[in-house]
CSV table of N, CA and C in Angstrom, one decimal:
chain,number,residue,atom,x,y,z
A,363,MET,N,41.9,-16.8,6.8
A,363,MET,CA,43.2,-17.5,7.4
A,363,MET,C,44.2,-18.0,6.3
A,364,THR,N,45.4,-17.7,6.5
A,364,THR,CA,46.3,-17.9,5.5
A,364,THR,C,46.6,-19.5,5.5
A,365,ASN,N,46.9,-20.0,4.3
A,365,ASN,CA,47.2,-21.4,4.1
A,365,ASN,C,48.7,-21.4,3.8
A,366,TYR,N,49.4,-22.4,4.4
A,366,TYR,CA,50.8,-22.7,4.3
A,366,TYR,C,50.9,-24.1,3.6
A,367,ASP,N,52.0,-24.1,2.7
A,367,ASP,CA,52.2,-25.5,2.1
A,367,ASP,C,53.1,-26.4,3.0
A,368,THR,N,53.8,-25.7,4.0
A,368,THR,CA,54.6,-26.6,4.9
A,368,THR,C,54.5,-26.0,6.3
A,369,LEU,N,54.8,-26.9,7.2
A,369,LEU,CA,54.9,-26.6,8.7
A,369,LEU,C,55.8,-25.7,8.9
A,370,THR,N,57.1,-25.9,8.3
A,370,THR,CA,58.3,-24.9,8.4
A,370,THR,C,57.9,-23.6,8.0
A,371,GLU,N,57.3,-23.5,6.8
A,371,GLU,CA,56.7,-22.1,6.5
A,371,GLU,C,55.8,-21.5,7.3
A,372,ALA,N,54.9,-22.1,7.8
A,372,ALA,CA,54.0,-21.7,8.8
A,372,ALA,C,54.7,-21.2,10.1
A,373,ILE,N,55.6,-22.1,10.7
A,373,ILE,CA,56.4,-21.8,11.9
A,373,ILE,C,57.2,-20.4,11.4
A,374,ASN,N,57.8,-20.3,10.4
A,374,ASN,CA,58.9,-19.1,10.3
A,374,ASN,C,57.9,-17.9,10.1
A,375,THR,N,56.8,-18.0,9.6
A,375,THR,CA,55.9,-16.7,9.4
A,375,THR,C,55.3,-16.4,10.8
A,376,LYS,N,54.9,-17.3,11.4
A,376,LYS,CA,54.3,-16.9,12.7
A,376,LYS,C,55.4,-16.4,13.8
A,377,GLN,N,56.6,-17.0,13.7
A,377,GLN,CA,57.7,-16.6,14.5
A,377,GLN,C,58.0,-15.1,14.0
A,378,ALA,N,57.9,-14.8,12.9
A,378,ALA,CA,58.3,-13.4,12.5
A,378,ALA,C,57.1,-12.4,12.9
A,379,GLU,N,55.9,-12.8,13.3
A,379,GLU,CA,54.8,-12.2,13.7
A,379,GLU,C,54.9,-12.0,15.1
A,380,GLY,N,55.8,-12.7,15.9
A,380,GLY,CA,55.9,-12.5,17.2
A,380,GLY,C,55.7,-13.8,18.1
A,381,TYR,N,55.3,-14.8,17.4
A,381,TYR,CA,55.0,-16.1,18.2
A,381,TYR,C,56.4,-16.7,18.2
A,382,THR,N,57.2,-16.3,19.3
A,382,THR,CA,58.6,-16.7,19.4
A,382,THR,C,58.8,-17.9,20.5
A,383,PHE,N,58.1,-18.1,21.4
A,383,PHE,CA,58.1,-19.2,22.3
A,383,PHE,C,57.6,-20.4,21.9
A,384,ASP,N,58.2,-21.6,22.4
A,384,ASP,CA,57.7,-22.8,22.2
A,384,ASP,C,56.8,-23.4,23.3
A,385,PHE,N,55.7,-23.8,23.1
A,385,PHE,CA,54.9,-24.4,24.1
A,385,PHE,C,54.9,-25.8,24.0
A,386,ASN,N,54.7,-26.7,25.1
A,386,ASN,CA,54.6,-28.2,25.3
A,386,ASN,C,53.3,-28.3,25.8
A,387,LEU,N,52.6,-29.4,25.6
A,387,LEU,CA,51.4,-29.8,26.3
A,387,LEU,C,51.4,-30.8,27.3
A,388,SER,N,51.0,-30.6,28.4
A,388,SER,CA,50.6,-31.7,29.3
A,388,SER,C,49.3,-31.9,29.5
A,389,ASN,N,48.9,-32.8,30.4
A,389,ASN,CA,47.5,-33.1,30.4
A,389,ASN,C,46.5,-32.1,30.9
A,390,SER,N,47.1,-31.0,31.5
A,390,SER,CA,46.1,-30.0,32.1
A,390,SER,C,46.6,-28.5,31.9
A,391,THR,N,47.9,-28.4,31.5
A,391,THR,CA,48.5,-27.2,31.2
A,391,THR,C,49.3,-27.1,30.0
A,392,LEU,N,49.7,-25.8,29.6
A,392,LEU,CA,50.6,-25.5,28.5
A,392,LEU,C,51.8,-25.0,29.2
A,393,ASN,N,52.9,-25.5,28.7
A,393,ASN,CA,54.2,-25.2,29.2
A,393,ASN,C,55.1,-24.7,28.4
A,394,CYS,N,55.8,-23.5,28.9
A,394,CYS,CA,56.8,-22.7,28.4
A,394,CYS,C,58.2,-23.0,29.1
A,395,LYS,N,59.0,-24.0,28.6
A,395,LYS,CA,60.3,-24.3,29.4
A,395,LYS,C,61.2,-23.0,29.4
A,396,THR,N,61.2,-22.2,28.3
A,396,THR,CA,62.1,-21.0,28.2
A,396,THR,C,61.9,-20.2,29.4
A,397,LEU,N,60.5,-19.9,29.7
A,397,LEU,CA,60.2,-18.9,30.8
A,397,LEU,C,59.8,-19.7,32.0
A,398,ASN,N,59.9,-21.0,32.1
A,398,ASN,CA,59.7,-21.6,33.2
A,398,ASN,C,58.3,-21.4,33.8
A,399,GLN,N,57.3,-21.4,32.9
A,399,GLN,CA,55.9,-21.1,33.2
A,399,GLN,C,55.0,-22.1,32.6
A,400,THR,N,53.9,-22.2,33.3
A,400,THR,CA,52.8,-23.1,33.0
A,400,THR,C,51.5,-22.2,32.9
A,401,PHE,N,50.5,-22.5,32.0
A,401,PHE,CA,49.4,-21.9,31.7
A,401,PHE,C,48.1,-22.7,31.7
A,402,GLU,N,47.2,-22.5,32.4
A,402,GLU,CA,46.0,-23.3,32.5
A,402,GLU,C,45.2,-23.0,31.4
A,403,ALA,N,44.2,-23.8,31.0
A,403,ALA,CA,43.4,-23.7,29.7
A,403,ALA,C,42.8,-22.3,29.8
A,404,ASN,N,42.4,-21.8,30.8
A,404,ASN,CA,41.7,-20.4,30.8
A,404,ASN,C,42.7,-19.2,30.9
A,405,GLU,N,44.0,-19.5,30.7
A,405,GLU,CA,45.0,-18.5,30.8
A,405,GLU,C,45.4,-18.2,29.3
A,406,PHE,N,45.0,-18.9,28.2
A,406,PHE,CA,45.4,-18.6,27.1
A,406,PHE,C,44.4,-18.8,25.9
A,407,HIS,N,44.7,-18.2,24.8
A,407,HIS,CA,43.8,-18.1,23.7
A,407,HIS,C,44.5,-18.6,22.4
A,408,VAL,N,43.9,-19.5,21.6
A,408,VAL,CA,44.4,-20.0,20.4
A,408,VAL,C,44.1,-18.9,19.3
A,409,ASP,N,45.0,-18.1,18.8
A,409,ASP,CA,44.9,-17.1,17.8
A,409,ASP,C,44.4,-17.6,16.4
A,410,ALA,N,45.2,-18.8,16.1
A,410,ALA,CA,45.0,-19.5,14.8
A,410,ALA,C,45.5,-21.0,15.0
A,411,PHE,N,45.2,-21.7,14.0
A,411,PHE,CA,45.7,-22.9,14.0
A,411,PHE,C,45.8,-23.3,12.4
A,412,TYR,N,46.8,-24.3,12.0
A,412,TYR,CA,47.0,-24.7,10.7
A,412,TYR,C,47.3,-26.2,10.7
A,413,ARG,N,46.5,-26.9,9.7
A,413,ARG,CA,46.7,-28.5,9.7
A,413,ARG,C,47.5,-28.8,8.6
A,414,PHE,N,48.2,-29.8,8.8
A,414,PHE,CA,49.2,-30.4,7.8
A,414,PHE,C,49.1,-31.7,7.6
A,415,GLU,N,48.8,-32.4,6.4
A,415,GLU,CA,48.7,-33.7,6.2
A,415,GLU,C,49.9,-34.3,5.7
A,416,GLY,N,50.4,-35.4,6.3
A,416,GLY,CA,51.7,-36.1,5.6
A,416,GLY,C,51.3,-36.6,4.2
A,417,ASP,N,52.0,-36.3,3.2
A,417,ASP,CA,51.9,-36.7,1.9
A,417,ASP,C,51.8,-38.2,1.7
A,418,SER,N,52.9,-38.9,2.3
A,418,SER,CA,52.9,-40.3,2.1
A,418,SER,C,52.7,-41.0,3.3
A,419,ASN,N,52.5,-40.4,4.6
A,419,ASN,CA,52.4,-41.3,5.8
A,419,ASN,C,51.4,-40.5,6.6
A,420,PRO,N,50.1,-41.0,6.9
A,420,PRO,CA,49.2,-40.2,7.9
A,420,PRO,C,49.8,-40.0,9.1
A,421,ASP,N,50.6,-40.6,9.5
A,421,ASP,CA,51.3,-40.6,10.9
A,421,ASP,C,52.0,-39.1,11.0
A,422,ASP,N,52.2,-38.6,9.7
A,422,ASP,CA,53.1,-37.3,9.7
A,422,ASP,C,52.2,-36.1,9.9
A,423,SER,N,50.8,-36.3,10.0
A,423,SER,CA,49.9,-35.2,10.2
A,423,SER,C,50.2,-34.5,11.6
A,424,SER,N,50.0,-33.2,11.4
A,424,SER,CA,50.1,-32.3,12.6
A,424,SER,C,49.3,-31.0,12.6
A,425,ILE,N,49.2,-30.4,13.7
A,425,ILE,CA,48.6,-29.0,13.9
A,425,ILE,C,49.4,-28.0,14.4
A,426,LEU,N,49.6,-26.8,13.9
A,426,LEU,CA,50.3,-25.7,14.6
A,426,LEU,C,49.5,-24.8,15.1
A,427,TYR,N,49.5,-24.5,16.3
A,427,TYR,CA,48.7,-23.5,17.1
A,427,TYR,C,49.4,-22.3,17.4
A,428,ALA,N,49.0,-21.3,17.0
A,428,ALA,CA,49.5,-19.9,17.4
A,428,ALA,C,48.7,-19.4,18.6
A,429,ILE,N,49.4,-19.3,19.8
A,429,ILE,CA,48.9,-19.1,21.2
A,429,ILE,C,49.4,-17.7,21.7
A,430,ARG,N,48.3,-17.1,22.4
A,430,ARG,CA,48.7,-16.0,23.1
A,430,ARG,C,48.2,-16.1,24.5
A,431,THR,N,49.0,-15.8,25.5
A,431,THR,CA,48.5,-16.1,27.0
A,431,THR,C,47.8,-14.8,27.3
A,432,GLN,N,47.2,-14.8,28.5
A,432,GLN,CA,46.7,-13.6,29.1
A,432,GLN,C,47.8,-12.5,29.5
A,433,SER,N,49.0,-13.0,29.9
A,433,SER,CA,50.1,-12.2,30.2
A,433,SER,C,50.9,-11.7,29.1
A,434,GLY,N,50.5,-11.9,27.7
A,434,GLY,CA,51.1,-11.6,26.6
A,434,GLY,C,52.2,-12.3,25.9
A,435,VAL,N,52.3,-13.6,26.5
A,435,VAL,CA,53.4,-14.5,25.9
A,435,VAL,C,52.8,-15.0,24.6
A,436,LYS,N,53.6,-14.9,23.5
A,436,LYS,CA,53.1,-15.5,22.3
A,436,LYS,C,54.0,-16.6,21.9
A,437,GLY,N,53.4,-17.7,21.6
A,437,GLY,CA,54.3,-18.8,21.0
A,437,GLY,C,53.5,-19.8,20.2
A,438,LEU,N,54.1,-20.9,19.9
A,438,LEU,CA,53.6,-22.0,19.0
A,438,LEU,C,53.5,-23.4,19.8
A,439,LEU,N,52.7,-24.0,19.4
A,439,LEU,CA,52.5,-25.4,19.9
A,439,LEU,C,52.3,-26.3,18.7
A,440,VAL,N,53.2,-27.3,18.3
A,440,VAL,CA,53.0,-28.2,17.4
A,440,VAL,C,52.5,-29.5,17.9
A,441,ASP,N,51.5,-30.0,17.4
A,441,ASP,CA,50.9,-31.3,18.1
A,441,ASP,C,50.3,-32.2,16.8
A,442,ALA,N,50.4,-33.5,17.1
A,442,ALA,CA,50.0,-34.6,16.2
A,442,ALA,C,48.5,-34.5,16.3
A,443,TYR,N,47.8,-34.9,15.2
A,443,TYR,CA,46.3,-35.1,15.4
A,443,TYR,C,45.8,-36.0,16.5
A,444,GLY,N,46.7,-36.8,16.9
A,444,GLY,CA,46.4,-37.8,17.9
A,444,GLY,C,46.4,-37.4,19.2
A,445,ALA,N,46.5,-36.0,19.7
A,445,ALA,CA,46.8,-35.4,20.8
A,445,ALA,C,45.5,-35.7,21.7
A,446,TYR,N,44.4,-35.9,20.9
A,446,TYR,CA,43.1,-36.1,21.8
A,446,TYR,C,43.1,-37.5,22.4
A,447,SER,N,44.0,-38.3,21.9
A,447,SER,CA,44.0,-39.7,22.6
A,447,SER,C,44.9,-39.8,23.7
A,448,ASP,N,45.9,-38.7,23.9
A,448,ASP,CA,46.5,-38.7,25.1
A,448,ASP,C,45.7,-38.3,26.2
A,449,ASN,N,46.4,-38.2,27.4
A,449,ASN,CA,45.6,-37.8,28.6
A,449,ASN,C,45.3,-36.6,28.9
A,450,LEU,N,44.7,-35.7,28.1
A,450,LEU,CA,44.3,-34.3,28.2
A,450,LEU,C,43.1,-34.3,29.1
A,451,ASN,N,43.0,-33.3,30.0
A,451,ASN,CA,41.7,-33.1,30.6
A,451,ASN,C,40.8,-32.4,29.8
A,452,ALA,N,39.6,-32.5,30.3
A,452,ALA,CA,38.3,-31.8,29.4
A,452,ALA,C,38.6,-30.3,29.0
A,453,ALA,N,39.2,-29.5,29.9
A,453,ALA,CA,39.5,-28.3,29.5
A,453,ALA,C,40.4,-27.9,28.5
A,454,MET,N,41.5,-28.8,28.3
A,454,MET,CA,42.4,-28.7,27.4
A,454,MET,C,42.0,-29.2,26.1
A,455,ILE,N,41.1,-30.3,26.0
A,455,ILE,CA,40.6,-30.8,24.9
A,455,ILE,C,39.7,-29.7,24.3
A,456,GLN,N,38.8,-29.1,25.1
A,456,GLN,CA,37.9,-28.1,24.7
A,456,GLN,C,38.7,-26.9,24.0
A,457,LYS,N,39.7,-26.3,24.7
A,457,LYS,CA,40.4,-25.3,24.2
A,457,LYS,C,41.3,-25.5,22.8
A,458,LEU,N,41.7,-26.7,22.7
A,458,LEU,CA,42.5,-27.0,21.5
A,458,LEU,C,41.5,-27.7,20.4
A,459,GLN,N,40.5,-27.7,20.6
A,459,GLN,CA,39.5,-28.4,19.7
A,459,GLN,C,39.5,-27.5,18.3
A,460,ILE,N,39.7,-28.3,17.3
A,460,ILE,CA,39.5,-27.5,16.0
A,460,ILE,C,38.1,-27.3,15.5
A,461,ARG,N,37.6,-26.1,15.4
A,461,ARG,CA,36.2,-25.6,15.0
A,461,ARG,C,36.3,-25.3,13.5
C-alpha cells in the first residue's frame, strides 16, 4: 500500500484513480449526496485506507477510505479516528474497522 505524506496528496491521487464521489457516514449507511444514494454495509467494499496523524494536535488525526460500491460507484470517505465513538451500528463498525 502506498504511503502519502498528507491527506490532500492521498485525496488527489485517489481521485485521479477514479474515486471521484464523496461519501458521508451515518450510523447505518454510507451516503453519496451527489448521486442521492445510500449504501448499506454489505453494498460496498473498502479498497484501501490511509491513516494520518496530526503533527501538533491529536485531534487532527483522520482516516481516508477508498470505497467501491457493488454498483460500481467509487469514492472517498474522510473520517476522524473517533468515528467509532459515534453511533455507528455494528455492521458499519465492522466494515470500517482497520485491520
